[in-house]
PDB file of C-alpha atoms in Angstrom:
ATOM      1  CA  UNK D   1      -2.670   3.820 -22.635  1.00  0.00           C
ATOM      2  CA  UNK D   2       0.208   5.456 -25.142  1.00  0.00           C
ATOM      3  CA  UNK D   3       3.082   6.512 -23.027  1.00  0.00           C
ATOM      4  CA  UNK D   4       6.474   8.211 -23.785  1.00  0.00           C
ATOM      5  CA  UNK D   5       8.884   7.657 -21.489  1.00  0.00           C
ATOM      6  CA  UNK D   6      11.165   9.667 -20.520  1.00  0.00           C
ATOM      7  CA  UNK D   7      14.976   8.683 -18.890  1.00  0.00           C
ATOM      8  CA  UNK D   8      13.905   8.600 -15.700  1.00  0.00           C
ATOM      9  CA  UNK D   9      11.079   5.934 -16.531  1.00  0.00           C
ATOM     10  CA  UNK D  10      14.014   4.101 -18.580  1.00  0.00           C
ATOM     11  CA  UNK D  11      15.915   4.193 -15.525  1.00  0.00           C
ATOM     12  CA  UNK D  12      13.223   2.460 -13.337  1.00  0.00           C
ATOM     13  CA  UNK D  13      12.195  -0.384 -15.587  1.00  0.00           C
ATOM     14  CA  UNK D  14      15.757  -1.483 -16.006  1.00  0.00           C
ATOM     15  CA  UNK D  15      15.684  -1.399 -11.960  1.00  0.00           C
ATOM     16  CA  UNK D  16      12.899  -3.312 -11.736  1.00  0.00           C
ATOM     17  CA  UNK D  17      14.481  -5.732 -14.442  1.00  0.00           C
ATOM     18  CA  UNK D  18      16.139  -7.055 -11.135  1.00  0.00           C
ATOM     19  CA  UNK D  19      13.212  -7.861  -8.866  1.00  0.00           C
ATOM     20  CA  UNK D  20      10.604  -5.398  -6.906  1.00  0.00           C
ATOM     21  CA  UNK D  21      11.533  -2.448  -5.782  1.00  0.00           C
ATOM     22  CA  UNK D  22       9.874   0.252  -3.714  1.00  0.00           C
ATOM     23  CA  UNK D  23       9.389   3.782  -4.775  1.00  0.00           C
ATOM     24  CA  UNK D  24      12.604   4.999  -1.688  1.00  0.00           C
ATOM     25  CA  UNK D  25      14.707   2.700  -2.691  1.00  0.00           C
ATOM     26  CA  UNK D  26      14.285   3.414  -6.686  1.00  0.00           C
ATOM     27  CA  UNK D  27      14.616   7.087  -5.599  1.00  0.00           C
ATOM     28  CA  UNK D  28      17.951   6.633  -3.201  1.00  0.00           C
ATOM     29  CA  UNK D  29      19.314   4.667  -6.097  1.00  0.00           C
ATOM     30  CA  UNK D  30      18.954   6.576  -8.896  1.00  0.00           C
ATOM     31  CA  UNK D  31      19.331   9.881  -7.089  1.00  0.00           C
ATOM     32  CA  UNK D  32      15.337  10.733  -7.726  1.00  0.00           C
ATOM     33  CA  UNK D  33      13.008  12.456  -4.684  1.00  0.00           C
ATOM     34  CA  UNK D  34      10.380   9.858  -3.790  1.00  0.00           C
ATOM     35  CA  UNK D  35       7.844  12.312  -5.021  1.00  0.00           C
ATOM     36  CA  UNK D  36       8.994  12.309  -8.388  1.00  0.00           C
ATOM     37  CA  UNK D  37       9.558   8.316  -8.605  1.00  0.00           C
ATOM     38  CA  UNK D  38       6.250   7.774  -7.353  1.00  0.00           C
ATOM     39  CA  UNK D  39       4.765   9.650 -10.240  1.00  0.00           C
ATOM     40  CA  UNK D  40       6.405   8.235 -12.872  1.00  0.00           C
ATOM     41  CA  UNK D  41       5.725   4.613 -10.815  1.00  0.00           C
ATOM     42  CA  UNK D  42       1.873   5.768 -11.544  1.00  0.00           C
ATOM     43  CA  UNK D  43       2.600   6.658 -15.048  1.00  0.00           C
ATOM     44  CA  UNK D  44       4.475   3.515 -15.635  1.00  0.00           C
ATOM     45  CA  UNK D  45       1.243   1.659 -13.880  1.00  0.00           C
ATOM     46  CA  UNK D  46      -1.101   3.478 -16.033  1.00  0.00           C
ATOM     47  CA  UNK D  47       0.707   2.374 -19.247  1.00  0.00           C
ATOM     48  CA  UNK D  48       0.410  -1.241 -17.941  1.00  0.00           C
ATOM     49  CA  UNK D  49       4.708  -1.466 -17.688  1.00  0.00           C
ATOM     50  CA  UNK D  50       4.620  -2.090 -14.171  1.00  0.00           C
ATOM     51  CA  UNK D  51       2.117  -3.412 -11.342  1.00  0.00           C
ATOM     52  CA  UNK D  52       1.954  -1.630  -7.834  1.00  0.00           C
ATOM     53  CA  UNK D  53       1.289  -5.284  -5.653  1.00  0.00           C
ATOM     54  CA  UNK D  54       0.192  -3.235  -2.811  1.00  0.00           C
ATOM     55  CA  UNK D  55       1.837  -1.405   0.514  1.00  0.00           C
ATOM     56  CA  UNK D  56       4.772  -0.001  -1.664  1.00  0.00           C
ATOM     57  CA  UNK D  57       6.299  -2.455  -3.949  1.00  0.00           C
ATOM     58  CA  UNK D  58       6.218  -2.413  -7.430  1.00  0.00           C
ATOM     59  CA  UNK D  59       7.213  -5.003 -10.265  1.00  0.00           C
ATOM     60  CA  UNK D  60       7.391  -4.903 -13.701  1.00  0.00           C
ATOM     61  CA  UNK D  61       5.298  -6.443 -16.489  1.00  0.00           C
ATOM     62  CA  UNK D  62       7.019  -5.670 -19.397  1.00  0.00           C
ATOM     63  CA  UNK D  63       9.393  -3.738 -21.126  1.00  0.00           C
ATOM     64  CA  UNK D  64       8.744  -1.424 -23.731  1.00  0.00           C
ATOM     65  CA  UNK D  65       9.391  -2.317 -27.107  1.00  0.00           C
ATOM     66  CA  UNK D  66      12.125   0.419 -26.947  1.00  0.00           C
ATOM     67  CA  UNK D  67      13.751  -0.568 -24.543  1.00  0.00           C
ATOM     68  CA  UNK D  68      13.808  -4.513 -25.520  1.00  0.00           C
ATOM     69  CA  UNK D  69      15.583  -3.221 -28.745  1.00  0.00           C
ATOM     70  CA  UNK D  70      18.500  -1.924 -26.661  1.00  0.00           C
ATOM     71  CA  UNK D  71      18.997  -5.864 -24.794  1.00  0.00           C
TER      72      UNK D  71
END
């Protein structure tokens, strides 16, 4: 599934460039409501980025070609 990303979804993959991370802590850290990190989390799931492994964490797959450009 085709998905833009916006800078908040930027901002989350290069978090979870560093290990798993739950949807509060992503949100404390980069000054996002839990709400709104958990949607994007679902987006970024959906576009097969990242992988919720159950009970709140999630990891990532891969980064976007965009975003491997910028390494």
């Amino acid at each position: 599934m085709a998905h833009e990303l916006n800078p908040a979804d930027e901002r989350i993959l290069r978090e979870l460039q560093h290990g798993v991370r739950n949807p509060s802590w992503l949100a404390d850290e980069l000054d996002y409501s839990r709400q709104y990190v958990h949607q994007r989390l679902q987006l970024l799931v959906a576009a097969a980025y990242v992988t919720d492994i159950g009970h709140g964490p999630y990891e990532l797959n891969r980064l976007p070609n965009t975003l491997q450009d910028q390494d």
